[in-house]
mmCIF file of C-alpha atoms in Angstrom:
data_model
loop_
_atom_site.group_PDB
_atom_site.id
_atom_site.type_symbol
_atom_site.label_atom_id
_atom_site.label_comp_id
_atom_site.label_asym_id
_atom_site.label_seq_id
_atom_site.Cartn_x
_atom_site.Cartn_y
_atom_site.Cartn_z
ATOM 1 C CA UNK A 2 -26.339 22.808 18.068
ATOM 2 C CA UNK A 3 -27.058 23.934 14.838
ATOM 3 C CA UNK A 4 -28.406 20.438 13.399
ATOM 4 C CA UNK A 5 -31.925 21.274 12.938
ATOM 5 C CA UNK A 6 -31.029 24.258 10.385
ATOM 6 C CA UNK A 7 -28.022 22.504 9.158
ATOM 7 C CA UNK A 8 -30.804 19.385 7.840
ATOM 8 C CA UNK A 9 -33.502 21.959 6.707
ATOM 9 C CA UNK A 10 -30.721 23.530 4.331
ATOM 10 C CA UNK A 11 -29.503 20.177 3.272
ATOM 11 C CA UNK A 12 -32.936 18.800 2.547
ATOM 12 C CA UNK A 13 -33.135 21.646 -0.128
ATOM 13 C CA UNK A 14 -29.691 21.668 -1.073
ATOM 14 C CA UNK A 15 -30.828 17.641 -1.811
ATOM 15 C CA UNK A 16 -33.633 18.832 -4.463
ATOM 16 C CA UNK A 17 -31.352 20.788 -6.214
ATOM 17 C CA UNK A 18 -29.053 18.117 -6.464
ATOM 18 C CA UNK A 19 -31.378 15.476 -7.854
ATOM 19 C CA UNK A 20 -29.611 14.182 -10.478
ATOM 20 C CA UNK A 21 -26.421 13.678 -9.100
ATOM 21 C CA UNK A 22 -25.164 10.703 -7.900
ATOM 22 C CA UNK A 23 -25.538 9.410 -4.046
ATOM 23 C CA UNK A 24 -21.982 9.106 -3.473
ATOM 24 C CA UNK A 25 -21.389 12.109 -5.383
ATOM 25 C CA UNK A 26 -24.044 14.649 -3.038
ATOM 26 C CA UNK A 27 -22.731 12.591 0.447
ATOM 27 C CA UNK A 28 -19.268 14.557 -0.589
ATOM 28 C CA UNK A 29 -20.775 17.886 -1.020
ATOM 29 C CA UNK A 30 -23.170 17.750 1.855
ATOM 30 C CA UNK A 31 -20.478 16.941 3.949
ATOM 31 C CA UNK A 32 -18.916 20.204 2.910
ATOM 32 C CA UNK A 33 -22.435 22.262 3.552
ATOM 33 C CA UNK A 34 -22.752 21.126 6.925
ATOM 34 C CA UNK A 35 -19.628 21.804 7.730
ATOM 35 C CA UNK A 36 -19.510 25.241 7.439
ATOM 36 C CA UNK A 37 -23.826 25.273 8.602
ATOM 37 C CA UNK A 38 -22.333 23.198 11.635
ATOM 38 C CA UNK A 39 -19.525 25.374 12.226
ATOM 39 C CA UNK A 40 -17.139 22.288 12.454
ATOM 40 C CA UNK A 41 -15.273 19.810 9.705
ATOM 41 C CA UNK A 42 -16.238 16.907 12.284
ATOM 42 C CA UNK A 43 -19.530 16.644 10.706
ATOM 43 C CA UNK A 44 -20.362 13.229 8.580
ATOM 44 C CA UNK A 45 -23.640 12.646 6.555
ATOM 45 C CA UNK A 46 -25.554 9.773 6.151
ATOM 46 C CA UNK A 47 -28.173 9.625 3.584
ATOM 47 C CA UNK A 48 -30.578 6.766 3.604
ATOM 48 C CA UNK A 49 -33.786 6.170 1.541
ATOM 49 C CA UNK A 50 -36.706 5.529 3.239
ATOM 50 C CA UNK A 51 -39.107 2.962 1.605
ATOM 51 C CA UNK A 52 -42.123 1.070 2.569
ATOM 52 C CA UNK A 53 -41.736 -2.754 2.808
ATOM 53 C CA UNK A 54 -44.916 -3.641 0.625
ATOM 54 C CA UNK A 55 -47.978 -1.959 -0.881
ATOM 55 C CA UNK A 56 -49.792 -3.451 2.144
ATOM 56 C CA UNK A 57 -47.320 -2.579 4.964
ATOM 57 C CA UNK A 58 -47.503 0.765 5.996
ATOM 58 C CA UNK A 59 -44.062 0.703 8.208
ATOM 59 C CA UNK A 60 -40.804 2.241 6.372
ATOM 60 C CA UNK A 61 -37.544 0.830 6.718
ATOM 61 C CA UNK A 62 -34.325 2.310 6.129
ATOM 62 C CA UNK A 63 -33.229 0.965 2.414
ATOM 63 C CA UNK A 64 -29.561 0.355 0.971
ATOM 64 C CA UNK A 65 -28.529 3.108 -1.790
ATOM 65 C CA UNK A 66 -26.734 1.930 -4.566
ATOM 66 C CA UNK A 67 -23.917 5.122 -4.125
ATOM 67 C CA UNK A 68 -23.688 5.119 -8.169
ATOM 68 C CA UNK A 69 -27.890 5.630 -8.549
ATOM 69 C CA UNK A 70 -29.025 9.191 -8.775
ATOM 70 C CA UNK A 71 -30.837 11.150 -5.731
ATOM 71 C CA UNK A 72 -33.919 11.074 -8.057
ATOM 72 C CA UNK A 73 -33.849 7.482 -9.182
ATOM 73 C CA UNK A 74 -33.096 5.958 -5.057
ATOM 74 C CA UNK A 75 -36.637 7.889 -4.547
ATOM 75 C CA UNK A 76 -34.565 10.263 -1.845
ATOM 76 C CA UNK A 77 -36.160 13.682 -3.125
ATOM 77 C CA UNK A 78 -39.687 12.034 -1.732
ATOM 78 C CA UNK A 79 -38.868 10.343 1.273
ATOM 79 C CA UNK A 80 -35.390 10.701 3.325
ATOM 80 C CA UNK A 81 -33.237 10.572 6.600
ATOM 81 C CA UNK A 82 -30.587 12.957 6.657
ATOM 82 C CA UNK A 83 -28.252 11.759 9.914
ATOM 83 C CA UNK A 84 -25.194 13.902 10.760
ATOM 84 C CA UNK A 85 -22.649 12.268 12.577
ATOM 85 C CA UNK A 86 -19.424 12.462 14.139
ATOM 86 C CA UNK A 87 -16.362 11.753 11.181
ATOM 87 C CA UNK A 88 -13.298 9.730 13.041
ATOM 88 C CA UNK A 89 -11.332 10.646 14.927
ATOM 89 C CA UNK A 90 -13.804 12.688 16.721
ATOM 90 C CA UNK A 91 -15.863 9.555 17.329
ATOM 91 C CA UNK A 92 -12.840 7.705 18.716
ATOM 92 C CA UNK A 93 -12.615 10.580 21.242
ATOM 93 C CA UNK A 94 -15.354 10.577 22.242
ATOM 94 C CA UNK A 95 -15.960 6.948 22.814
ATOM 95 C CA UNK A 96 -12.170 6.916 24.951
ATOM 96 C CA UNK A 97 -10.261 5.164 22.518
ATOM 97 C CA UNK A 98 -7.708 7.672 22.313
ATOM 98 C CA UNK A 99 -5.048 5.775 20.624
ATOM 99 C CA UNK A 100 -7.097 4.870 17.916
ATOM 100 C CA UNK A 101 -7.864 8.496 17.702
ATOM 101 C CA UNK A 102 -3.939 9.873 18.081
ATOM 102 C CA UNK A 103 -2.756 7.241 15.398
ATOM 103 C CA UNK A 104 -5.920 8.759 13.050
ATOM 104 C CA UNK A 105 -4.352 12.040 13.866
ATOM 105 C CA UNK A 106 -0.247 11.340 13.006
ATOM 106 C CA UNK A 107 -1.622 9.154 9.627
ATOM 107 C CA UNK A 108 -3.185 12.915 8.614
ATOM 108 C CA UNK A 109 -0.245 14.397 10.172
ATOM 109 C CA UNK A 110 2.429 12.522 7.898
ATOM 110 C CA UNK A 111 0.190 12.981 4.285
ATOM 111 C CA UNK A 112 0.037 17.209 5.371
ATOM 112 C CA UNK A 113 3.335 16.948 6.298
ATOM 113 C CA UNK A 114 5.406 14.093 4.071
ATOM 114 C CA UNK A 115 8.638 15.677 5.116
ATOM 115 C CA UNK A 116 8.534 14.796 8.906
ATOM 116 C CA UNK A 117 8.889 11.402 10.386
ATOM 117 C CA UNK A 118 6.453 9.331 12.165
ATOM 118 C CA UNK A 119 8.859 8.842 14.930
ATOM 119 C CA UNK A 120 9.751 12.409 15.469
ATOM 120 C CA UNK A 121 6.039 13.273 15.560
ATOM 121 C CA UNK A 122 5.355 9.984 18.183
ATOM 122 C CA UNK A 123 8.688 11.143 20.276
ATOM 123 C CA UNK A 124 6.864 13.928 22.438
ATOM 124 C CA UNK A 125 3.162 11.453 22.625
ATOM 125 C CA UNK A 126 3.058 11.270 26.731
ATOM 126 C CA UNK A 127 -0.438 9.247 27.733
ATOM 127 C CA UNK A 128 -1.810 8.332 31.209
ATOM 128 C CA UNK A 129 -3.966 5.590 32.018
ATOM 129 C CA UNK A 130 -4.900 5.475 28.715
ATOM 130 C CA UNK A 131 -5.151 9.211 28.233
ATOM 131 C CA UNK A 132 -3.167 11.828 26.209
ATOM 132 C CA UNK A 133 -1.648 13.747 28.786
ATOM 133 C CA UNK A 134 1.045 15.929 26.701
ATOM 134 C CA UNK A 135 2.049 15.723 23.121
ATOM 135 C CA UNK A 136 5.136 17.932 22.496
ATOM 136 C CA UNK A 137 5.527 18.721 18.586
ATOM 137 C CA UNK A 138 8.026 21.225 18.785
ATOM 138 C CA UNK A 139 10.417 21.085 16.215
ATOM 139 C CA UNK A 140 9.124 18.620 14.588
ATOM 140 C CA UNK A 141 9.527 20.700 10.717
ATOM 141 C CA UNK A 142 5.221 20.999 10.585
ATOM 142 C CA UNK A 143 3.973 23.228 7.849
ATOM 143 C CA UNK A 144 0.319 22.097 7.607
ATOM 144 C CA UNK A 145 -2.066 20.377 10.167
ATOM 145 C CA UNK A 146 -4.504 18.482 9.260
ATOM 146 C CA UNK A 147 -8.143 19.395 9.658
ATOM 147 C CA UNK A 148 -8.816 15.963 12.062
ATOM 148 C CA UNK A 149 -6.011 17.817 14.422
ATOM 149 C CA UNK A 150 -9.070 19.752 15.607
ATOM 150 C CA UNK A 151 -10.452 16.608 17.404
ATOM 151 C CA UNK A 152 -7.387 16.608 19.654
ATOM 152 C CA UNK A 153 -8.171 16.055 23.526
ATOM 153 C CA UNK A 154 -4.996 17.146 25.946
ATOM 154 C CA UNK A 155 -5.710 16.648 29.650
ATOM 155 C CA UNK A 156 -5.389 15.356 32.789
ATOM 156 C CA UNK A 157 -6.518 15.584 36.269
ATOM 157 C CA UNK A 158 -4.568 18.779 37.416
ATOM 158 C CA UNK A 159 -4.840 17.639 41.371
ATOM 159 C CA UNK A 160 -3.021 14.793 40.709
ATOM 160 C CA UNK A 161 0.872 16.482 41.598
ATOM 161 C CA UNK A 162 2.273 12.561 40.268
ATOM 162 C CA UNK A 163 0.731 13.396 36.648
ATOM 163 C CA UNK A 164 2.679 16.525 36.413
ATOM 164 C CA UNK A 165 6.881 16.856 35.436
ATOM 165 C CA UNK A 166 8.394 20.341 34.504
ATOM 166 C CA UNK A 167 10.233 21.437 31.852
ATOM 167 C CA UNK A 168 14.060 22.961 31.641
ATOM 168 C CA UNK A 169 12.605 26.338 31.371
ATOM 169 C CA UNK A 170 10.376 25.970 34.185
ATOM 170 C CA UNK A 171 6.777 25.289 32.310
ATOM 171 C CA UNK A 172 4.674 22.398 33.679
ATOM 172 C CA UNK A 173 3.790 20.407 30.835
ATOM 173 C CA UNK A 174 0.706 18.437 32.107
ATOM 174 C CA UNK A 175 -2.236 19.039 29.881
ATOM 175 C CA UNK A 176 0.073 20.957 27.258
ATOM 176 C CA UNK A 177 0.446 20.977 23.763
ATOM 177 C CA UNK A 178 3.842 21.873 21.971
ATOM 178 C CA UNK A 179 3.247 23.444 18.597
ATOM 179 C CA UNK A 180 6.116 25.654 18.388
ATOM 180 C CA UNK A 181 9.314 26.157 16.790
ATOM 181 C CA UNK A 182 7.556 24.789 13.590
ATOM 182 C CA UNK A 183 6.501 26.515 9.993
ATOM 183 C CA UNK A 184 3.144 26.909 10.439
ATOM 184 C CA UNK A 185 1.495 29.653 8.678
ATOM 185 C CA UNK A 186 -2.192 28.993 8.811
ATOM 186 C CA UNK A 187 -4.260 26.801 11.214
ATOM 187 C CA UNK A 188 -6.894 24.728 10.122
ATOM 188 C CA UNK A 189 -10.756 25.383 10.347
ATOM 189 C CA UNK A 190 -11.193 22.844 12.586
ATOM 190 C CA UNK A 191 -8.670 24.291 15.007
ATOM 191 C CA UNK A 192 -10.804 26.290 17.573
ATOM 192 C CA UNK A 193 -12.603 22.611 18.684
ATOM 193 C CA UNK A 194 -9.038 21.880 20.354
ATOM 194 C CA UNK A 195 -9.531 20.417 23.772
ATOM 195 C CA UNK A 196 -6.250 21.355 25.890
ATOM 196 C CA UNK A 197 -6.719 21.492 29.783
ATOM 197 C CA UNK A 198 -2.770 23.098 29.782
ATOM 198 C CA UNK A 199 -1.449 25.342 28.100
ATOM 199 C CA UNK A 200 -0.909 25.689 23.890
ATOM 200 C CA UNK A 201 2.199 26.892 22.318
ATOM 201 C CA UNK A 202 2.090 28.089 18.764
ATOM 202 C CA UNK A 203 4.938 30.771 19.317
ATOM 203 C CA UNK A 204 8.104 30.170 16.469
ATOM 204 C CA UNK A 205 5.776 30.016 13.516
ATOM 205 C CA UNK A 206 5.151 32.398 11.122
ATOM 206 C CA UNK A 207 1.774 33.160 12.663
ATOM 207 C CA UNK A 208 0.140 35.767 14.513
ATOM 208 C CA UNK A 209 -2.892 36.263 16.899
ATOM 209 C CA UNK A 210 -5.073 37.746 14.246
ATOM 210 C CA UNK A 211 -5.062 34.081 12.492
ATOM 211 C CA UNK A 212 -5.638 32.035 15.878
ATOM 212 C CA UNK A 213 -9.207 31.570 16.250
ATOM 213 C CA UNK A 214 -11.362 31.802 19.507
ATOM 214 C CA UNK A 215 -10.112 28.643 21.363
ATOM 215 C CA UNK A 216 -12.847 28.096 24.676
ATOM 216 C CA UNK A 217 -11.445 24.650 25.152
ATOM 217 C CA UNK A 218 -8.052 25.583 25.819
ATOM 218 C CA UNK A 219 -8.296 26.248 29.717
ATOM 219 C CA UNK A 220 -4.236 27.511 29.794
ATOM 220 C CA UNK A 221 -2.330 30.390 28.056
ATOM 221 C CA UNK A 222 -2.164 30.140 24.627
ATOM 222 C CA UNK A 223 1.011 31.650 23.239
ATOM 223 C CA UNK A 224 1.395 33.149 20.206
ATOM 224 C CA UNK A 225 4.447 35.687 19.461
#
């Protein structure tokens, strides 16, 4: 959704970045297809496309030196623009969800150098092989990263022996524990969340004006 438009403003966006380097306009188209995208998940590959001899009319896809300009690798001319998945997403979405958890505490510990990888590991609970809980409460977080967005909470609900309740009564299959932290702002990313439980952001220093629309959080979300 959104790809078509997001490539037809990148192709121009490309032109007007002709002399720049390769590696250089990657970084910044990243960044505009973000926000045409609506999601920091995006990645963008850039390839020039070049035919294999004067007499062979097929193209193939040709390596770009990233320190060449976009107007000396011939992209302005003739170009793929491929928008992909950035990791973790991709490591969701392909089931390797440790992979993708251990992406998400490495982002964790540089926004938040102050907390400890244990503490943040401490409330991980998975399920053949899938996240079922992760309880950060307490766990000192000012910042979360903008990969926290690719986070998938869930279980199957029927299943009564995937299910344990808290002290206070709250059954914490398919939650995630956010509260009792410092938060003050939530990352753009934040309303591609995938929680089948509930969320808990209550304790921070936000409020409901600053959480965004959140349609793949099927519990309460709970925000003082």
């Amino acid at each position: 959704e959104g790809e078509g438009e997001g490539k037809g403003e990148l192709w121009s966006r490309l032109r007007a970045w002709s002399l720049e380097t390769v590696s250089q306009v990657q970084e910044r188209a990243e960044k505009v297809a973000g926000y045409i995208v609506g999601t920091s998940s995006v990645m963008v590959r850039i390839k020039a496309r070049r035919r294999r001899s004067a007499a062979d009319p097929e193209f193939e896809d040709a390596l770009v030196d990233g320190g060449l300009t976009i107007e000396k690798a011939g992209i302005p001319t003739e170009a793929e623009i491929k928008l992909e998945r950035k990791e973790p997403w991709s490591l969701w979405e392909r089931h390797l969800e440790y992979e993708a958890v251990d992406r998400v505490l490495e982002d964790l510990l540089k926004a938040n150098p102050q907390c400890s990888e244990l503490r943040l590991r401490r409330g991980l609970a998975f399920r053949d092989g899938k996240l079922e809980t992760w309880n950060l409460s307490q766990c000192d977080l000012s910042r979360l990263p903008e990969s926290f967005g690719s986070v998938q909470i869930g279980v199957d609900m029927s299943d009564e022996k995937s299910t344990f309740t808290l002290s206070a009564g709250v059954s914490s299959s398919g939650c995630l524990f956010l509260n009792n932290n410092h938060l003050s702002c939530l990352p753009r990313s934040f309303g591609s969340l995938q929680v089948e439980g509930d969320l808990f952001l209550d304790k921070n220093f936000l409020n409901k004006n600053q959480v965004p629309e959140l349609p793949h959080v099927k519990g309460e979300v709970r925000v003082d």
